Structures are given as C-alpha cells and as structure tokens.
Short mmCIF file of C-alpha atoms in Angstrom, two decimals:
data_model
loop_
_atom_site.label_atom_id
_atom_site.label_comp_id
_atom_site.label_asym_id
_atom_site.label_seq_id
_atom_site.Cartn_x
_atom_site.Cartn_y
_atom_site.Cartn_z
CA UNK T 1 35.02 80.62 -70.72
CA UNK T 2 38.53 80.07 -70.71
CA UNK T 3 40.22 76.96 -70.98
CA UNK T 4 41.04 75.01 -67.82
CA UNK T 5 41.40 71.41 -66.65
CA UNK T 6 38.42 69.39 -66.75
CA UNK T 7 37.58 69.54 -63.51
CA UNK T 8 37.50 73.42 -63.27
CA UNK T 9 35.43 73.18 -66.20
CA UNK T 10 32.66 70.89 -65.12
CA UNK T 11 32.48 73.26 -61.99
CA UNK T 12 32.27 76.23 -63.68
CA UNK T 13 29.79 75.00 -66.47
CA UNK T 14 27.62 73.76 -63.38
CA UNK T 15 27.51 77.28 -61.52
CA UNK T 16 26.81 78.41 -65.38
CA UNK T 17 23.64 75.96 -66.00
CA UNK T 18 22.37 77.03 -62.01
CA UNK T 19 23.12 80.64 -62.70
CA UNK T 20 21.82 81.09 -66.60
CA UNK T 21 18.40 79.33 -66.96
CA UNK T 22 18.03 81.09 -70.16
CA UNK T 23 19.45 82.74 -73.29
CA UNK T 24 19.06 84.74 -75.94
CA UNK T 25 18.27 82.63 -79.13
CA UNK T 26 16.83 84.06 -82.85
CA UNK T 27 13.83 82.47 -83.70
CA UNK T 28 10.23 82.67 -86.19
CA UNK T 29 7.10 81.76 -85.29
CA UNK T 30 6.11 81.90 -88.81
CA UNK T 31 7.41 81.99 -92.31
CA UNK T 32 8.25 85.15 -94.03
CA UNK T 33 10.71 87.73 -94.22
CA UNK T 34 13.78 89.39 -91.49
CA UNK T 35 11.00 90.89 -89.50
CA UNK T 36 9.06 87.54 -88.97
CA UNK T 37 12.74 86.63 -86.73
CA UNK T 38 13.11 87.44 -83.25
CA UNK T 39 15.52 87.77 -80.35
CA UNK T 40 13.50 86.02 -77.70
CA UNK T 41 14.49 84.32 -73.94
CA UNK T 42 13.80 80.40 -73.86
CA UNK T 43 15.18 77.72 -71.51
CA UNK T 44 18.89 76.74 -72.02
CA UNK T 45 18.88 73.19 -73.89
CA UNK T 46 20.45 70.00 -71.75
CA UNK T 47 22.54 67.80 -73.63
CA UNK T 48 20.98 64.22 -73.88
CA UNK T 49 22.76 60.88 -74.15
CA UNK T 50 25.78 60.94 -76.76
CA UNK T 51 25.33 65.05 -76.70
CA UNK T 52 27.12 68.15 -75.75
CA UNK T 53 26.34 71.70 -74.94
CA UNK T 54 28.18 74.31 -76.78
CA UNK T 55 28.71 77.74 -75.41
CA UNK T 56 28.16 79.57 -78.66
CA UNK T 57 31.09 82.17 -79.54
CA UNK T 58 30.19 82.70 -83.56
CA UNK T 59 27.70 80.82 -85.52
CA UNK T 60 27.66 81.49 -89.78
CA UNK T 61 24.97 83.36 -91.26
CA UNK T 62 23.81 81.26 -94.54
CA UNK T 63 21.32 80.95 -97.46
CA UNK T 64 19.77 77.86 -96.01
CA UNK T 65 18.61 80.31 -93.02
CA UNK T 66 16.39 82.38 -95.46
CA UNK T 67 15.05 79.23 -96.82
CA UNK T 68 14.02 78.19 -93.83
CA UNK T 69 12.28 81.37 -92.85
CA UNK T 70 10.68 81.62 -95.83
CA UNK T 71 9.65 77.90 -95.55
CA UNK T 72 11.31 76.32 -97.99
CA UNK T 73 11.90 72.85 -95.48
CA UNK T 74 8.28 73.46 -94.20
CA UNK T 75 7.30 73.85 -90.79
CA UNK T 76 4.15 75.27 -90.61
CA UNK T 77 3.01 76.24 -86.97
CA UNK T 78 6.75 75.12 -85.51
CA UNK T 79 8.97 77.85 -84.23
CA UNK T 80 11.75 78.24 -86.35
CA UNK T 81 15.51 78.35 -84.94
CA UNK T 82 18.44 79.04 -87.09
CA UNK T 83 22.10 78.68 -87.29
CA UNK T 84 23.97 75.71 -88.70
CA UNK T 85 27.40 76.44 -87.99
CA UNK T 86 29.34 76.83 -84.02
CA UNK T 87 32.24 77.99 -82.67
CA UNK T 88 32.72 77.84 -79.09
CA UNK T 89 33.10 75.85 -76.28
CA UNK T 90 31.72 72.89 -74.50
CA UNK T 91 30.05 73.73 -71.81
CA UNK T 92 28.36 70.56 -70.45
CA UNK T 93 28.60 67.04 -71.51
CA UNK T 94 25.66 64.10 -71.90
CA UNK T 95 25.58 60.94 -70.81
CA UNK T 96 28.20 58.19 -72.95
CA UNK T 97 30.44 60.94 -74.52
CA UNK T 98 33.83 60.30 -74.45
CA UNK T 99 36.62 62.27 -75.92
CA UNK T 100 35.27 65.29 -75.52
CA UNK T 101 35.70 67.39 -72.11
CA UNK T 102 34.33 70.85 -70.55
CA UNK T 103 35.94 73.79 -72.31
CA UNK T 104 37.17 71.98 -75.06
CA UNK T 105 37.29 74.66 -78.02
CA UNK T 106 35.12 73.02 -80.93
CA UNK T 107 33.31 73.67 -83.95
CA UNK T 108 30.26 71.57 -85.38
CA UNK T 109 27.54 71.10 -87.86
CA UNK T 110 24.07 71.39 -86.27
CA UNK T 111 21.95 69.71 -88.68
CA UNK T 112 18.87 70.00 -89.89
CA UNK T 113 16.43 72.85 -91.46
CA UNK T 114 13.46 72.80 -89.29
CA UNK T 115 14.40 72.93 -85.59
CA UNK T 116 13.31 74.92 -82.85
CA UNK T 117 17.10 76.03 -82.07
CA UNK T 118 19.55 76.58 -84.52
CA UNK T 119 23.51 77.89 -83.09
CA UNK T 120 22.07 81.87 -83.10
CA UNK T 121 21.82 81.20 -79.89
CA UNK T 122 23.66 81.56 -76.45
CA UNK T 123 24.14 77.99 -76.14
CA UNK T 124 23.37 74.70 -77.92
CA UNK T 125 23.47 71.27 -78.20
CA UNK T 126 24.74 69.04 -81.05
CA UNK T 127 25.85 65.42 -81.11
CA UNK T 128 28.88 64.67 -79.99
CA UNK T 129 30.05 63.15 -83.50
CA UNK T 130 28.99 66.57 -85.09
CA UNK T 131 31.81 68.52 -83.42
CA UNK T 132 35.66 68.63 -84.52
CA UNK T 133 38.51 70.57 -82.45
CA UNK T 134 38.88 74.20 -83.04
CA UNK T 135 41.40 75.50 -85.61
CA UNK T 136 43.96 76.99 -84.10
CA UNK T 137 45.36 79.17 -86.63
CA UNK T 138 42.47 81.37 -86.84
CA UNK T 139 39.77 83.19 -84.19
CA UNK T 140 36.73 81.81 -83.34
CA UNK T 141 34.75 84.20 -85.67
CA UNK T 142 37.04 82.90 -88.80
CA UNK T 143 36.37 79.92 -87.16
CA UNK T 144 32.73 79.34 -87.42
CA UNK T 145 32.63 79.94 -91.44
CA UNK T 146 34.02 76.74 -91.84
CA UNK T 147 31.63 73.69 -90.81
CA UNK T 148 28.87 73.99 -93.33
CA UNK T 149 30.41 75.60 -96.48
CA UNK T 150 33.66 73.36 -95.74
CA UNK T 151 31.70 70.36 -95.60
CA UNK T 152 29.44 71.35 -98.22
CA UNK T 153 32.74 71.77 -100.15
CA UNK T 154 34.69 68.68 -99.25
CA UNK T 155 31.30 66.12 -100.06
CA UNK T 156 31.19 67.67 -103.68
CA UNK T 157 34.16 67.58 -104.55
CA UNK T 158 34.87 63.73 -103.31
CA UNK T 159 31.82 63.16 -105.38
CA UNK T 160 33.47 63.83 -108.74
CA UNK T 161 34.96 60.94 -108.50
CA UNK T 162 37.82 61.99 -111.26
CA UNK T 163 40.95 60.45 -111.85
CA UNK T 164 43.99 63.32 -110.96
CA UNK T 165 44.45 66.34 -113.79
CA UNK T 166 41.16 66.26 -114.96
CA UNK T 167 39.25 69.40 -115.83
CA UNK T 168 36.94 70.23 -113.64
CA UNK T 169 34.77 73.40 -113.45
CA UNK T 170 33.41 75.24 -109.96
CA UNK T 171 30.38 77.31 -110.77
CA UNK T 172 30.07 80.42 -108.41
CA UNK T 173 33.88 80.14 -107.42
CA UNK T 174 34.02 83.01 -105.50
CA UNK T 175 31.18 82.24 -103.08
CA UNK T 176 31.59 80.78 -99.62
CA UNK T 177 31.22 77.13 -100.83
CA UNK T 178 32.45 77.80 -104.68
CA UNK T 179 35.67 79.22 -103.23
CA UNK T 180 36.33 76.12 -100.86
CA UNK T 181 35.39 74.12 -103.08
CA UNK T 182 37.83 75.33 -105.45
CA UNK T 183 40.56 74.92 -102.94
CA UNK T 184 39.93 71.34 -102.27
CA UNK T 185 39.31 70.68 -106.11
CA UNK T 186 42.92 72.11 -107.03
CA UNK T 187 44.76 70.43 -103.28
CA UNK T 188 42.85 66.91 -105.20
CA UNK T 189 44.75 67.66 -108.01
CA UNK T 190 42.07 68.83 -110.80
CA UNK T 191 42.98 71.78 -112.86
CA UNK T 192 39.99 73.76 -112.19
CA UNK T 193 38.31 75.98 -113.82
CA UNK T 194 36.43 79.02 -111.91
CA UNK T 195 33.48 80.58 -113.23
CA UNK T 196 32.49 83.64 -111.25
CA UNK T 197 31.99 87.45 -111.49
CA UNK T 198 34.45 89.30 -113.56
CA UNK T 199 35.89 91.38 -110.64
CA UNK T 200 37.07 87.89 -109.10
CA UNK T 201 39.26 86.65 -111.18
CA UNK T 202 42.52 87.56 -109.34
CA UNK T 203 40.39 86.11 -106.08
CA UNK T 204 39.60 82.97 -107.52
CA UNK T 205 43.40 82.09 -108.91
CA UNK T 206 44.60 82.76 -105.66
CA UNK T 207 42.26 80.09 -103.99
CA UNK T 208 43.81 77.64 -106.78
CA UNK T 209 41.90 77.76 -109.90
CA UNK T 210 44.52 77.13 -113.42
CA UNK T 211 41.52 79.14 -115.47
CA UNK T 212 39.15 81.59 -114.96
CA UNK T 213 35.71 82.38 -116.71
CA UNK T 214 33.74 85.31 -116.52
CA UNK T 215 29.97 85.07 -115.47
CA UNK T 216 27.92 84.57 -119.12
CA UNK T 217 30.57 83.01 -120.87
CA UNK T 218 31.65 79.48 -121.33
CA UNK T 219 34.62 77.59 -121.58
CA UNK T 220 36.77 76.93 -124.80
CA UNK T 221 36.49 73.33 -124.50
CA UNK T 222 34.66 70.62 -122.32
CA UNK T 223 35.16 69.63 -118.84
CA UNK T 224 35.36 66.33 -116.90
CA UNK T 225 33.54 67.64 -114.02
CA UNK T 226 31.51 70.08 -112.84
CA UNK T 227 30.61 71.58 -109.30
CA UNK T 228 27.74 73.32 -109.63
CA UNK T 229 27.85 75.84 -106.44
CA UNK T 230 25.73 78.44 -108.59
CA UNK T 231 23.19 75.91 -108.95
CA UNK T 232 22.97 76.88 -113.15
CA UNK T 233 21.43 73.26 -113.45
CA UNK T 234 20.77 72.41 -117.28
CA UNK T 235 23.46 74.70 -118.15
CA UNK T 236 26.32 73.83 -116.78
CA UNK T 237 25.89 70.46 -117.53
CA UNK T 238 25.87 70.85 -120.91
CA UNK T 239 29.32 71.83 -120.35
CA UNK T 240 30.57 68.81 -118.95
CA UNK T 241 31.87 66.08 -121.83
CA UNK T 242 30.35 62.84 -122.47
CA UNK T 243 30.52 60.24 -119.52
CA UNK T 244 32.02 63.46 -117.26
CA UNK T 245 30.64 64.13 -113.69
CA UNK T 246 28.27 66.78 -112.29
CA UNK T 247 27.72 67.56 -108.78
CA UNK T 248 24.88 69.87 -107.22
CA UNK T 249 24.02 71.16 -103.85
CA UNK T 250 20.46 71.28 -103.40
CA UNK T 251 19.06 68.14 -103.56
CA UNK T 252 15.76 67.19 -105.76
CA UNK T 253 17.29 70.54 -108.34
CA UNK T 254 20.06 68.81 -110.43
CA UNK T 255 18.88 68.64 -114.02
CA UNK T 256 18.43 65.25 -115.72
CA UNK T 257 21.24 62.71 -116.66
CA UNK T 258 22.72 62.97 -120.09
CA UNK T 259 25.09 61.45 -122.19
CA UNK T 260 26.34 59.44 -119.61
CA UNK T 261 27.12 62.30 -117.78
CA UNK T 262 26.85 60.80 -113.82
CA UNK T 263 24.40 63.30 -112.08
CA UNK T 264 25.11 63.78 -108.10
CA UNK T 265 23.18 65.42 -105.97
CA UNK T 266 24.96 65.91 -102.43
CA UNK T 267 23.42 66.76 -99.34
CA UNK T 268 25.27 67.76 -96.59
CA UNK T 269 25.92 65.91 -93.10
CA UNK T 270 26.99 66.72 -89.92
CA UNK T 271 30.22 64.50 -89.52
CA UNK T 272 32.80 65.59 -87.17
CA UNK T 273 35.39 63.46 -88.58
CA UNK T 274 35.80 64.79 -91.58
CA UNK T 275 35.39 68.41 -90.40
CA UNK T 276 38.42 67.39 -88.35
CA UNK T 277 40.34 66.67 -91.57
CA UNK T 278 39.49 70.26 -92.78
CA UNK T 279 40.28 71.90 -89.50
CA UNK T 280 43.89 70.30 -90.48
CA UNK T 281 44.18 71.48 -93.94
CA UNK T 282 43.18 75.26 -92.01
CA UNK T 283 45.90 74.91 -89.53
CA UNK T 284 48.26 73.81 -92.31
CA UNK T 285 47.88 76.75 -94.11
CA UNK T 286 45.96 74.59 -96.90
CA UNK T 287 42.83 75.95 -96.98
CA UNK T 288 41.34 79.90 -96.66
CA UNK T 289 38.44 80.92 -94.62
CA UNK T 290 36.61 84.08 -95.42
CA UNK T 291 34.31 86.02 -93.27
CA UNK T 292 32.02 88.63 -94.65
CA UNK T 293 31.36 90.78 -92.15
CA UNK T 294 30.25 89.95 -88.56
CA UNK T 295 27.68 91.49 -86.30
CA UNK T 296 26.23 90.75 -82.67
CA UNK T 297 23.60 88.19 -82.03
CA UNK T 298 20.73 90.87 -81.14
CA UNK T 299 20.96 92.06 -85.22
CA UNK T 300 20.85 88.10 -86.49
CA UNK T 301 17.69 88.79 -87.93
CA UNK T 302 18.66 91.67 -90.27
CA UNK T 303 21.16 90.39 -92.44
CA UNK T 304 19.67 88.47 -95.68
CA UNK T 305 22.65 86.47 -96.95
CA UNK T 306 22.37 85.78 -101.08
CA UNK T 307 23.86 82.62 -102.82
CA UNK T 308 26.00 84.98 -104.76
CA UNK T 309 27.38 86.07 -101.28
CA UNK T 310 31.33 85.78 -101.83
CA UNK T 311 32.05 85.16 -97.77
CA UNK T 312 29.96 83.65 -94.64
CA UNK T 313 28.61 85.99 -92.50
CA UNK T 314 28.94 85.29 -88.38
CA UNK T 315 27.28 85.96 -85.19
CA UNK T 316 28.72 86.48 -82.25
CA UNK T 317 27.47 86.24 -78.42
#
C-alpha cells in the first residue's frame, strides 16, 4: 500500500478488510521441530481499543521463534504463532489511537512468546505504543531487523549502569544483538571489548569495539561490565572486576551474584518510544542493521536461526 492522505487510506484499508477476510500466517499446533510449522489461512485480526493493524512487509526470523516451537514458553494444546518483529504499514486503526494514521510506515515489537499470531503473517495487530515510525534510511526488509535485537540491545546496555570510559565486554559481538549492542555500548562511551569468532574481528571493530577477543580466550585484565549476548553465564562473570556489572538476556539463566558484582537480568519490552530513539540513531547513520538473508513468507518454517547467528533473518509478504 502506498502512502496517501489519511483519508485515501482509511478507504482503501476498508475495501482491503471487505475484500481479504483472510491471510496467510505460520503457525504450530504442537511443539517440535520446522516441520511441526505451517502456512495455514485464518481470519484477518481487528485491531481492538488502543490497537492497530499492520500490513506486514518483513517480520525478523529469531532464536526466540525456535524456543517457542520447541516449547520452551509452554503452550501445550495452543496454536503457536510466531514473529516478533514488523515492518509495514498501518492498515486499520482501533478505537482511542491517536497519532498514528492509515498507511503510516511503522515498525513494532509484538510481544510475547506464546500467541496464536506472531508478525509471519499477512497482517497483524500490536498496540499502538509498540510501534515507532519507519527508518527512512533503509528498506523495509533492513527495516524489520531492528525492533527486537535493537531493543534487546539498547535495555542491556542502559542496564550497566557505568560511569563513561569504563571497560565493558559484549559476549557474542558479532551476533544480531552482540553487534548492536556493541554499537550502543561504544556511542555510550565504554571502550568495549568484543568477544566473538576469530573471523570477526575486523567486523566487530567496525561496529565500535577498542579490543577484540577471540572465542576461548579471555581478556588481559578485568572489566567493569559485561553484556552477556552469548549467554556464557558463570564464565563471563568471572571476568568482570569486583563491584563491576553483568547483564544477561534470558531471564531466570544469569549465574549467581558475586563479589559485589550487580547481576541483571533484562527482559525485553515492547516500547515504541524508545524504538523511536533507535530508528533516529539508524537514520543518523549511528547505528548498522544487518540482514542475513531473506526469504518469502511460504518458506518461514524452514529456516532454524542459531544464537551464534551473526545477522536477523526476515520474511517478507
């Protein structure tokens, strides 16, 4: 849909909703692996009170979406939808949004593990608070890497909690979250530290990072902080000095406090606002986006993306 006033919108997206009852969407009705996920027709979604509907243009492929068909979050007996992060367009609005208007380029954060639609879908619908403008600087594919890896990304790092120059250490630097995470780390004024693979060295300086560490070695000295993308646990806070900071991702997995050492464990949230801040930092040339590789909606349930993998994935519909 291409952009036009609102009022050409809202006609269009209403011929749309009476034409297109409904979509395509990948979904499980039971745990297990790629082949338990399906491409299967179900009723496009209506945006409720403080909602929108997103036509979906690229949504990221990410670990979480193995986890949750292999039932990590549970779900027994639900059918499983997946897809966190959207690209698109609005295509309808709920009741009490304001801000926001038909065809309206946008990208969002559609939370939670176990739903019965994820954004590998034609269409869905997130809270309007989820959803930031579009970057402009990049497509829509690009685009759609950016809402849970960024924000991922963006919560660790603020989570430090450092004062400016200290040493800080991103575990899996040259991952989709790692490598963000090591561009917001250096923009906050840390000298970081990137442990990764030893092919991605020249990768990983060029995303920001003062030193570079090759997978199964350590550091020469301590470090202030630690964000531990590679989820090494025990490890890699041993690394971190005496009253330092360590950050995780997956909550309930950090290892045990030591020495002082403050032990976060983040969990992501769907918050437009500060997505907005990182669409910025895109448009401003600040921050890098990497996709993988891309493929259409109908093969969503092929690809099995690792933690190790060094760019999001995306489908498009």
């Amino acid at each position: 849909m291409s952009e036009t006033q609102q009022t050409t919108g809202q006609a269009t997206a209403t011929a749309t909703t009476t034409a297109m009852t409904t979509m395509a969407a990948a979904v499980a009705e039971g745990f297990g692996g790629p082949e338990r996920v399906e491409i299967v027709r179900v009723p496009v979604p209506r945006p409720g009170a403080g909602q929108v509907r997103v036509r979906v243009r690229a949504a990221g492929l990410n670990p979480v979406d193995g986890a949750v068909r292999a039932g990590v979050f549970g779900g027994e007996g639900q059918r499983l939808g997946f897809g966190w992060d959207v690209a698109g367009e609005i295509d309808e609005l709920g009741a009490d949004v304001a801000g926001w208007a038909v065809s309206d380029r946008v990208v969002g954060l559609h939370y939670g593990p176990v739903k019965p639609l994820g954004t590998h879908a034609e269409y869905a619908v997130l809270d309007a608070s989820a959803l930031a403008p579009a970057p402009v600087t990049v497509d829509t594919v690009t685009a759609a890497a950016q809402p849970l890896s960024g924000l991922t990304a963006a919560r660790a790092v603020d989570l430090l909690e450092l004062p400016a120059g200290a040493a800080v250490l991103v575990t899996g630097a040259a991952g989709a979250v790692g490598g963000l995470a090591v561009q917001l780390a250096a923009r906050a004024g840390y000298v970081v530290t990137a442990l990764a693979g030893a092919d991605d060295e020249e990768l990983v300086r060029s995303l920001g990072a003062a030193h570079f560490v090759p997978r199964g070695e350590t550091p020469a000295g301590a470090v202030d902080g630690v964000v531990d993308t590679a989820v090494l646990g025990g490890p890699a806070l041993a690394l971190v000095r005496d009253g330092g900071s360590y950050v995780g991702l997956i909550p309930h997995a950090a290892p045990a406090p030591e020495r002082g050492v403050r032990v976060v464990e983040q969990e992501v949230a769907a918050d437009g606002a500060h997505l907005a801040r990182l669409v910025t930092l895109v448009d401003a040339g600040e921050l890098t986006l990497r996709v993988a590789r891309t493929f259409p909606l109908e093969e969503a349930p092929r690809p099995t993306p690792s933690s190790r993998t060094r760019a999001r994935a995306a489908a498009s519909s």
